[in-house]
Amino acid sequence: MKIIKSIKKIQQILAKERLKGRSIGFVPTMGALHEGHLSLIRQARRENDIVVVSIFVNPTQFGPKEDFKKYPRNFKKDALLCEKCGVDFIFYPDAKAMYPKGYKTYVNVEDLGNVLCGKSRPGHFKGVATVVTKLFNIIGPDLAYFGSKDAQQAIIIKRMVEDLNMPLKIKVMPTVREKDGLAMSSRNIYLNKKERKAATALFHSLKAAEKFIKKGEKDAGKIIHLMRRMIQEAQPKKIDYIEIVDAQSLLPVKKIKGKVLIALAVWFGKARLIDNIIVHG
Ligand code: PAF
């Protein structure tokens, strides 16, 4: 496994691999790797000749009051995990190389980036779409892998790839959960013991919503009310949102019909946790 920091160098190396006819699978990450990331890397390993993982805590997707500085960073551990999973190259650029002085270009996927997480994190998805575009241009993957926990991100990236005719396929893999249901996230380390236990209410509320719908409930308002009550019992710091939206347009639905995304963001202590499920009504 090679660790490459230079944009030019990784482009040259991968151009040679492509000339040899080798396919490239790419897993973009911000590091602090957990089983969720590793499941994407393993899938990439199974499906491609060359596997590239990027580790870059992207400043443009954090708001001024968000956790950019505190975001967990443990490159040595991440590199060991990548090596174990059979990664060929880690792309590990620094912020100055990605956003040099005079940087002016951003990618904005309209509407989809302004709802759900985009409402409370203005500019977040513009930062994500921009860095992912840059990474796709640098790596030139055939396949790129994203997790379902960040459902809105995956939908936005898919839209962007289609709209901008980017020559690659996006694969979205299932959320990996702890034994008690909590979705794996790099931010779970912010939770103390009590918060960690309480946070399982998120998954339980999603499962309850799913059960309610499977039994025939169609009223999105009623389902959200039930979820809110369950989550409030766990005494979170703040419920950011609980929404039921169309799984493609991300527009809120009143009556459950077809494929819906039930998504939430809730603060427990210093951690803003997100989770979701897709249900067919
Ligand atoms: O999901 C993430 O970790 C990030 O948003 C991504 C896709 C690596 C872009 O910085």
CSV table of C-alpha atoms and ligand atoms in Angstrom, one decimal:
chain,number,residue,atom,x,y,z
A,1,MET,CA,0.0,0.0,0.0
A,2,LYS,CA,1.3,3.5,-0.9
A,3,ILE,CA,0.4,6.7,0.8
A,4,ILE,CA,0.4,9.6,-1.7
A,5,LYS,CA,0.0,13.2,-0.7
A,6,SER,CA,0.6,14.9,-4.0
A,7,ILE,CA,-2.3,15.5,-6.4
A,8,LYS,CA,0.0,15.3,-9.4
A,9,LYS,CA,1.7,12.1,-8.3
A,10,ILE,CA,-1.6,10.2,-7.7
A,11,GLN,CA,-2.9,11.4,-11.0
A,12,GLN,CA,0.3,10.1,-12.8
A,13,ILE,CA,0.2,6.8,-11.0
A,14,LEU,CA,-3.5,6.1,-11.7
A,15,ALA,CA,-3.2,7.2,-15.3
A,16,LYS,CA,-0.6,4.4,-15.8
A,17,GLU,CA,-2.9,1.9,-14.1
A,18,ARG,CA,-5.7,2.9,-16.3
A,19,LEU,CA,-3.5,2.5,-19.4
A,20,LYS,CA,-2.9,-1.1,-18.3
A,21,GLY,CA,-6.7,-1.6,-18.3
A,22,ARG,CA,-7.1,-1.8,-14.6
A,23,SER,CA,-10.4,-0.7,-13.0
A,24,ILE,CA,-10.3,1.8,-10.1
A,25,GLY,CA,-12.6,1.7,-7.1
A,26,PHE,CA,-12.6,4.7,-4.8
A,27,VAL,CA,-13.8,5.3,-1.2
A,28,PRO,CA,-13.7,8.9,-0.2
A,29,THR,CA,-13.4,9.4,3.6
A,30,MET,CA,-12.5,12.0,6.2
A,31,GLY,CA,-10.6,9.3,8.2
A,32,ALA,CA,-11.5,8.1,11.7
A,33,LEU,CA,-12.4,4.9,9.9
A,34,HIS,CA,-14.9,2.5,11.4
A,35,GLU,CA,-16.7,-0.7,10.2
A,36,GLY,CA,-19.0,1.4,8.0
A,37,HIS,CA,-16.0,2.7,6.0
A,38,LEU,CA,-14.3,-0.7,6.1
A,39,SER,CA,-17.5,-2.3,4.5
A,40,LEU,CA,-17.2,0.1,1.6
A,41,ILE,CA,-13.5,-0.6,1.2
A,42,ARG,CA,-14.0,-4.4,1.3
A,43,GLN,CA,-16.7,-4.0,-1.4
A,44,ALA,CA,-14.4,-1.9,-3.5
A,45,ARG,CA,-11.7,-4.5,-3.0
A,46,ARG,CA,-14.0,-7.3,-4.3
A,47,GLU,CA,-15.1,-5.3,-7.4
A,48,ASN,CA,-12.0,-3.5,-8.7
A,49,ASP,CA,-8.4,-4.1,-9.7
A,50,ILE,CA,-7.1,-1.0,-7.8
A,51,VAL,CA,-8.6,0.4,-4.6
A,52,VAL,CA,-8.0,4.0,-3.6
A,53,VAL,CA,-9.1,5.5,-0.3
A,54,SER,CA,-8.9,9.3,0.3
A,55,ILE,CA,-8.5,10.6,3.8
A,56,PHE,CA,-9.2,14.4,3.9
A,57,VAL,CA,-11.1,16.3,6.5
A,58,ASN,CA,-12.7,18.7,4.1
A,59,PRO,CA,-12.9,22.3,5.6
A,60,THR,CA,-15.4,23.5,3.1
A,61,GLN,CA,-18.2,21.2,4.4
A,62,PHE,CA,-18.0,22.5,8.0
A,63,GLY,CA,-19.8,25.6,9.2
A,64,PRO,CA,-17.9,28.2,11.2
A,65,LYS,CA,-19.3,26.9,14.5
A,66,GLU,CA,-18.9,23.2,13.6
A,67,ASP,CA,-16.4,20.6,14.7
A,68,PHE,CA,-13.8,20.9,12.0
A,69,LYS,CA,-10.9,21.4,14.4
A,70,LYS,CA,-12.1,18.7,16.8
A,71,TYR,CA,-13.0,16.2,14.1
A,72,PRO,CA,-11.3,12.9,15.1
A,73,ARG,CA,-8.0,12.4,13.2
A,74,ASN,CA,-5.9,9.2,13.6
A,75,PHE,CA,-4.0,8.7,10.4
A,76,LYS,CA,-1.7,5.9,11.7
A,77,LYS,CA,-4.7,3.8,12.8
A,78,ASP,CA,-6.6,4.5,9.6
A,79,ALA,CA,-3.5,3.5,7.4
A,80,LEU,CA,-3.2,0.2,9.3
A,81,LEU,CA,-6.9,-0.6,8.8
A,82,CYS,CA,-6.6,0.3,5.1
A,83,GLU,CA,-3.6,-2.0,4.7
A,84,LYS,CA,-5.5,-4.8,6.3
A,85,CYS,CA,-8.4,-4.4,3.9
A,86,GLY,CA,-6.1,-4.6,0.9
A,87,VAL,CA,-6.1,-0.9,-0.2
A,88,ASP,CA,-3.6,-0.1,-2.9
A,89,PHE,CA,-3.3,3.7,-2.4
A,90,ILE,CA,-4.3,6.1,0.3
A,91,PHE,CA,-4.6,9.6,-1.1
A,92,TYR,CA,-3.9,12.0,1.8
A,93,PRO,CA,-3.7,15.6,0.6
A,94,ASP,CA,-3.5,18.7,2.7
A,95,ALA,CA,-6.0,21.5,2.6
A,96,LYS,CA,-3.5,23.9,0.9
A,97,ALA,CA,-3.1,21.5,-2.0
A,98,MET,CA,-6.9,21.0,-2.3
A,99,TYR,CA,-7.8,24.7,-1.8
A,100,PRO,CA,-4.8,26.7,-2.8
A,101,LYS,CA,-4.7,30.5,-2.5
A,102,GLY,CA,-7.1,32.1,-5.0
A,103,TYR,CA,-9.5,29.0,-5.0
A,104,LYS,CA,-12.9,30.1,-6.4
A,105,THR,CA,-14.9,27.2,-7.8
A,106,TYR,CA,-17.7,25.4,-6.0
A,107,VAL,CA,-20.3,22.8,-7.0
A,108,ASN,CA,-23.9,23.4,-5.9
A,109,VAL,CA,-26.6,20.8,-6.3
A,110,GLU,CA,-29.7,22.9,-6.1
A,111,ASP,CA,-32.7,22.2,-3.8
A,112,LEU,CA,-31.5,18.8,-2.7
A,113,GLY,CA,-28.8,20.5,-0.6
A,114,ASN,CA,-31.1,22.9,1.2
A,115,VAL,CA,-33.5,20.4,2.9
A,116,LEU,CA,-33.0,18.0,5.9
A,117,CYS,CA,-29.4,18.4,7.1
A,118,GLY,CA,-28.9,21.2,4.6
A,119,LYS,CA,-31.3,23.4,6.6
A,120,SER,CA,-29.3,23.4,9.7
A,121,ARG,CA,-25.9,23.1,8.0
A,122,PRO,CA,-26.1,25.7,5.3
A,123,GLY,CA,-23.3,25.3,2.7
A,124,HIS,CA,-22.5,21.8,3.9
A,125,PHE,CA,-23.5,20.0,0.8
A,126,LYS,CA,-21.9,22.6,-1.4
A,127,GLY,CA,-18.7,21.7,0.4
A,128,VAL,CA,-19.3,18.0,0.0
A,129,ALA,CA,-20.2,18.3,-3.8
A,130,THR,CA,-17.2,20.4,-4.4
A,131,VAL,CA,-14.6,18.2,-2.7
A,132,VAL,CA,-16.2,15.0,-4.2
A,133,THR,CA,-16.0,16.5,-7.6
A,134,LYS,CA,-12.3,17.4,-7.1
A,135,LEU,CA,-11.6,13.9,-5.7
A,136,PHE,CA,-13.4,12.3,-8.7
A,137,ASN,CA,-11.3,14.5,-11.1
A,138,ILE,CA,-8.1,13.6,-9.3
A,139,ILE,CA,-8.7,9.8,-8.9
A,140,GLY,CA,-10.8,9.1,-12.0
A,141,PRO,CA,-12.6,6.1,-10.5
A,142,ASP,CA,-14.8,3.6,-12.3
A,143,LEU,CA,-16.8,3.0,-9.2
A,144,ALA,CA,-17.1,5.2,-6.0
A,145,TYR,CA,-18.6,3.9,-2.8
A,146,PHE,CA,-20.8,5.8,-0.2
A,147,GLY,CA,-22.7,4.7,2.9
A,148,SER,CA,-26.5,4.8,3.3
A,149,LYS,CA,-26.2,6.5,6.7
A,150,ASP,CA,-25.5,9.7,4.8
A,151,ALA,CA,-28.5,9.2,2.6
A,152,GLN,CA,-28.9,12.8,1.6
A,153,GLN,CA,-25.2,13.0,0.6
A,154,ALA,CA,-25.5,9.8,-1.5
A,155,ILE,CA,-28.6,11.2,-3.3
A,156,ILE,CA,-26.9,14.5,-4.0
A,157,ILE,CA,-23.7,12.8,-5.3
A,158,LYS,CA,-25.8,10.6,-7.6
A,159,ARG,CA,-27.7,13.6,-8.9
A,160,MET,CA,-24.4,15.5,-9.5
A,161,VAL,CA,-22.8,12.6,-11.3
A,162,GLU,CA,-25.8,12.3,-13.6
A,163,ASP,CA,-26.2,16.0,-14.1
A,164,LEU,CA,-22.6,16.7,-14.9
A,165,ASN,CA,-22.1,13.5,-17.0
A,166,MET,CA,-19.3,12.3,-14.8
A,167,PRO,CA,-18.0,9.0,-16.2
A,168,LEU,CA,-18.3,6.7,-13.1
A,169,LYS,CA,-20.9,4.7,-11.2
A,170,ILE,CA,-21.9,5.4,-7.6
A,171,LYS,CA,-22.5,2.5,-5.2
A,172,VAL,CA,-24.5,3.1,-2.0
A,173,MET,CA,-23.9,0.4,0.6
A,174,PRO,CA,-26.0,-0.4,3.7
A,175,THR,CA,-25.5,1.4,7.0
A,176,VAL,CA,-23.4,-0.6,9.4
A,177,ARG,CA,-24.7,-0.7,13.0
A,178,GLU,CA,-23.5,-1.5,16.4
A,179,LYS,CA,-25.1,-4.6,18.1
A,180,ASP,CA,-27.7,-2.4,19.8
A,181,GLY,CA,-28.6,-0.6,16.5
A,182,LEU,CA,-26.7,2.6,16.8
A,183,ALA,CA,-25.4,3.6,13.3
A,184,MET,CA,-21.6,3.6,13.2
A,185,SER,CA,-20.2,7.1,12.9
A,186,SER,CA,-16.9,8.8,13.5
A,187,ARG,CA,-18.7,11.2,15.7
A,188,ASN,CA,-19.9,8.5,18.1
A,189,ILE,CA,-16.7,9.0,20.1
A,190,TYR,CA,-18.1,12.4,21.3
A,191,LEU,CA,-20.7,10.5,23.3
A,192,ASN,CA,-20.3,9.7,27.0
A,193,LYS,CA,-21.6,6.4,28.4
A,194,LYS,CA,-25.0,7.8,29.2
A,195,GLU,CA,-25.5,9.5,25.9
A,196,ARG,CA,-24.2,6.5,24.0
A,197,LYS,CA,-26.9,4.3,25.6
A,198,ALA,CA,-29.6,6.9,25.1
A,199,ALA,CA,-28.7,7.3,21.4
A,200,THR,CA,-30.1,3.8,20.6
A,201,ALA,CA,-33.5,5.5,20.8
A,202,LEU,CA,-32.8,6.8,17.2
A,203,PHE,CA,-32.7,3.3,15.7
A,204,HIS,CA,-35.6,2.1,17.8
A,205,SER,CA,-37.7,5.1,16.7
A,206,LEU,CA,-36.9,4.3,13.0
A,207,LYS,CA,-37.8,0.6,13.5
A,208,ALA,CA,-41.0,1.6,15.2
A,209,ALA,CA,-41.9,3.9,12.3
A,210,GLU,CA,-41.2,1.1,9.9
A,211,LYS,CA,-43.5,-1.3,11.9
A,212,PHE,CA,-46.2,1.4,12.0
A,213,ILE,CA,-46.1,1.8,8.2
A,214,LYS,CA,-46.0,-2.0,7.6
A,215,LYS,CA,-49.2,-2.2,9.7
A,216,GLY,CA,-50.9,0.2,7.3
A,217,GLU,CA,-50.3,3.7,8.8
A,218,LYS,CA,-50.2,6.3,6.0
A,219,ASP,CA,-50.2,9.5,8.0
A,220,ALA,CA,-46.6,10.9,8.1
A,221,GLY,CA,-47.5,13.4,10.8
A,222,LYS,CA,-48.7,10.6,13.1
A,223,ILE,CA,-45.5,8.6,12.5
A,224,ILE,CA,-43.2,11.6,13.2
A,225,HIS,CA,-45.2,12.3,16.4
A,226,LEU,CA,-44.6,8.7,17.6
A,227,MET,CA,-40.9,9.0,16.8
A,228,ARG,CA,-40.5,12.3,18.5
A,229,ARG,CA,-42.1,10.9,21.7
A,230,MET,CA,-39.8,7.9,21.7
A,231,ILE,CA,-36.7,10.1,21.1
A,232,GLN,CA,-37.7,12.7,23.7
A,233,GLU,CA,-37.9,9.9,26.3
A,234,ALA,CA,-34.2,9.3,25.8
A,235,GLN,CA,-33.6,13.0,26.8
A,236,PRO,CA,-31.5,14.2,23.9
A,237,LYS,CA,-29.9,17.7,24.0
A,238,LYS,CA,-31.9,18.7,20.9
A,239,ILE,CA,-33.9,17.2,18.1
A,240,ASP,CA,-32.8,18.9,15.0
A,241,TYR,CA,-35.3,17.3,12.7
A,242,ILE,CA,-37.4,14.1,12.1
A,243,GLU,CA,-38.8,14.1,8.6
A,244,ILE,CA,-40.5,11.7,6.1
A,245,VAL,CA,-39.6,12.6,2.6
A,246,ASP,CA,-39.8,11.2,-0.9
A,247,ALA,CA,-36.7,9.1,-1.3
A,248,GLN,CA,-35.8,10.8,-4.6
A,249,SER,CA,-36.9,14.4,-4.5
A,250,LEU,CA,-36.4,14.7,-0.7
A,251,LEU,CA,-39.6,16.7,-0.6
A,252,PRO,CA,-41.8,16.1,2.6
A,253,VAL,CA,-44.7,13.7,2.2
A,254,LYS,CA,-48.0,13.9,4.1
A,255,LYS,CA,-49.3,10.5,3.1
A,256,ILE,CA,-46.9,7.5,2.9
A,257,LYS,CA,-46.9,6.2,-0.7
A,258,GLY,CA,-44.1,4.5,-2.6
A,259,LYS,CA,-40.5,4.8,-1.4
A,260,VAL,CA,-40.0,7.2,1.5
A,261,LEU,CA,-36.9,8.2,3.4
A,262,ILE,CA,-37.4,8.6,7.2
A,263,ALA,CA,-34.5,10.7,8.3
A,264,LEU,CA,-33.5,12.3,11.5
A,265,ALA,CA,-30.7,14.4,13.1
A,266,VAL,CA,-30.6,14.6,16.9
A,267,TRP,CA,-28.0,16.0,19.3
A,268,PHE,CA,-26.8,13.9,22.2
A,269,GLY,CA,-24.2,16.0,24.2
A,270,LYS,CA,-21.6,17.2,21.7
A,271,ALA,CA,-22.6,14.8,19.0
A,272,ARG,CA,-25.1,15.6,16.2
A,273,LEU,CA,-26.2,12.1,15.1
A,274,ILE,CA,-28.0,11.3,11.9
A,275,ASP,CA,-29.8,8.1,10.9
A,276,ASN,CA,-32.4,7.0,8.4
A,277,ILE,CA,-34.2,4.1,6.8
A,278,ILE,CA,-36.0,3.7,3.5
A,279,VAL,CA,-39.5,2.2,3.7
A,280,HIS,CA,-41.9,1.2,0.9
A,281,GLY,CA,-45.4,2.4,1.8
B,1,PAF,O1,-19.0,11.2,4.0
B,1,PAF,C1,-17.9,11.8,4.2
B,1,PAF,O2,-17.0,11.3,5.0
B,1,PAF,C2,-17.5,13.1,3.5
B,1,PAF,O3,-18.7,13.9,3.4
B,1,PAF,C3,-16.9,12.9,2.1
B,1,PAF,C4,-17.8,12.2,1.2
B,1,PAF,C5,-15.6,12.1,2.3
B,1,PAF,C6,-16.5,14.2,1.5
B,1,PAF,O4,-15.6,14.9,2.4
